């Protein structure tokens, strides 16, 4: 069996959006008391349905293109 090594990177950054990536909670939580800018989605409660933040996705794609990265096609 011949194996091929594939190495990838997963990078996390905080984008300047008004809400978090998967819910409507305030993204400026560093200005609030601890554990106050959270909801059922943030906490991963069963049965909650996250909704991706379109502004965050657009900003991440723009950053990827600016860094000459390959952007995977939408499926």
Short mmCIF file of C-alpha atoms in Angstrom, two decimals:
data_model
loop_
_atom_site.label_atom_id
_atom_site.label_comp_id
_atom_site.label_asym_id
_atom_site.label_seq_id
_atom_site.Cartn_x
_atom_site.Cartn_y
_atom_site.Cartn_z
CA UNK A 1 0.00 0.00 0.00
CA UNK A 2 1.36 3.41 -0.99
CA UNK A 3 0.46 6.31 1.28
CA UNK A 4 0.47 10.02 0.44
CA UNK A 5 1.04 12.66 3.10
CA UNK A 6 -1.44 15.54 2.97
CA UNK A 7 -0.96 18.47 5.33
CA UNK A 8 -3.60 21.15 5.87
CA UNK A 9 -3.98 24.17 8.09
CA UNK A 10 -6.97 25.26 10.13
CA UNK A 11 -6.69 28.88 11.17
CA UNK A 12 -9.02 30.71 13.57
CA UNK A 13 -9.39 34.50 13.69
CA UNK A 14 -11.91 36.94 15.08
CA UNK A 15 -13.61 38.83 12.27
CA UNK A 16 -15.10 42.26 12.83
CA UNK A 17 -18.73 41.18 12.44
CA UNK A 18 -21.59 42.33 14.67
CA UNK A 19 -22.67 38.81 15.57
CA UNK A 20 -20.92 35.50 16.13
CA UNK A 21 -20.37 32.94 13.37
CA UNK A 22 -23.31 30.63 14.06
CA UNK A 23 -25.78 32.70 16.12
CA UNK A 24 -27.02 36.26 16.67
CA UNK A 25 -25.10 36.82 19.94
CA UNK A 26 -23.01 39.99 20.23
CA UNK A 27 -19.47 39.49 18.89
CA UNK A 28 -18.04 42.26 21.11
CA UNK A 29 -18.23 40.01 24.16
CA UNK A 30 -14.86 41.18 25.52
CA UNK A 31 -16.71 44.31 26.67
CA UNK A 32 -19.37 42.32 28.57
CA UNK A 33 -19.25 40.35 31.83
CA UNK A 34 -18.16 36.69 31.44
CA UNK A 35 -20.75 34.21 30.14
CA UNK A 36 -23.35 36.85 29.23
CA UNK A 37 -23.06 36.86 25.42
CA UNK A 38 -24.10 33.23 25.01
CA UNK A 39 -27.20 31.40 23.86
CA UNK A 40 -28.34 27.81 23.36
CA UNK A 41 -26.46 27.64 20.04
CA UNK A 42 -23.20 28.94 21.60
CA UNK A 43 -23.51 26.35 24.35
CA UNK A 44 -24.21 23.51 21.91
CA UNK A 45 -27.57 22.51 23.39
CA UNK A 46 -29.22 19.55 21.66
CA UNK A 47 -31.83 20.47 19.08
CA UNK A 48 -30.44 23.94 18.32
CA UNK A 49 -29.83 24.82 14.69
CA UNK A 50 -26.89 27.13 13.93
CA UNK A 51 -27.18 29.57 11.02
CA UNK A 52 -23.90 30.66 9.37
CA UNK A 53 -23.17 34.40 9.45
CA UNK A 54 -23.06 35.49 5.77
CA UNK A 55 -20.93 38.57 6.53
CA UNK A 56 -18.32 36.41 8.27
CA UNK A 57 -18.21 34.00 5.34
CA UNK A 58 -17.71 36.87 2.86
CA UNK A 59 -14.93 38.37 5.03
CA UNK A 60 -13.19 35.00 5.35
CA UNK A 61 -13.30 34.45 1.58
CA UNK A 62 -11.92 37.96 0.95
CA UNK A 63 -9.08 37.28 3.39
CA UNK A 64 -8.34 33.95 1.73
CA UNK A 65 -8.21 35.57 -1.72
CA UNK A 66 -5.99 38.38 -0.40
CA UNK A 67 -3.56 35.75 0.91
CA UNK A 68 -3.63 33.92 -2.47
CA UNK A 69 -5.29 30.85 -0.96
CA UNK A 70 -7.45 28.35 -2.82
CA UNK A 71 -11.14 28.73 -2.00
CA UNK A 72 -13.14 25.50 -2.13
CA UNK A 73 -16.21 25.70 -4.38
CA UNK A 74 -19.63 25.80 -2.72
CA UNK A 75 -21.35 22.40 -2.70
#
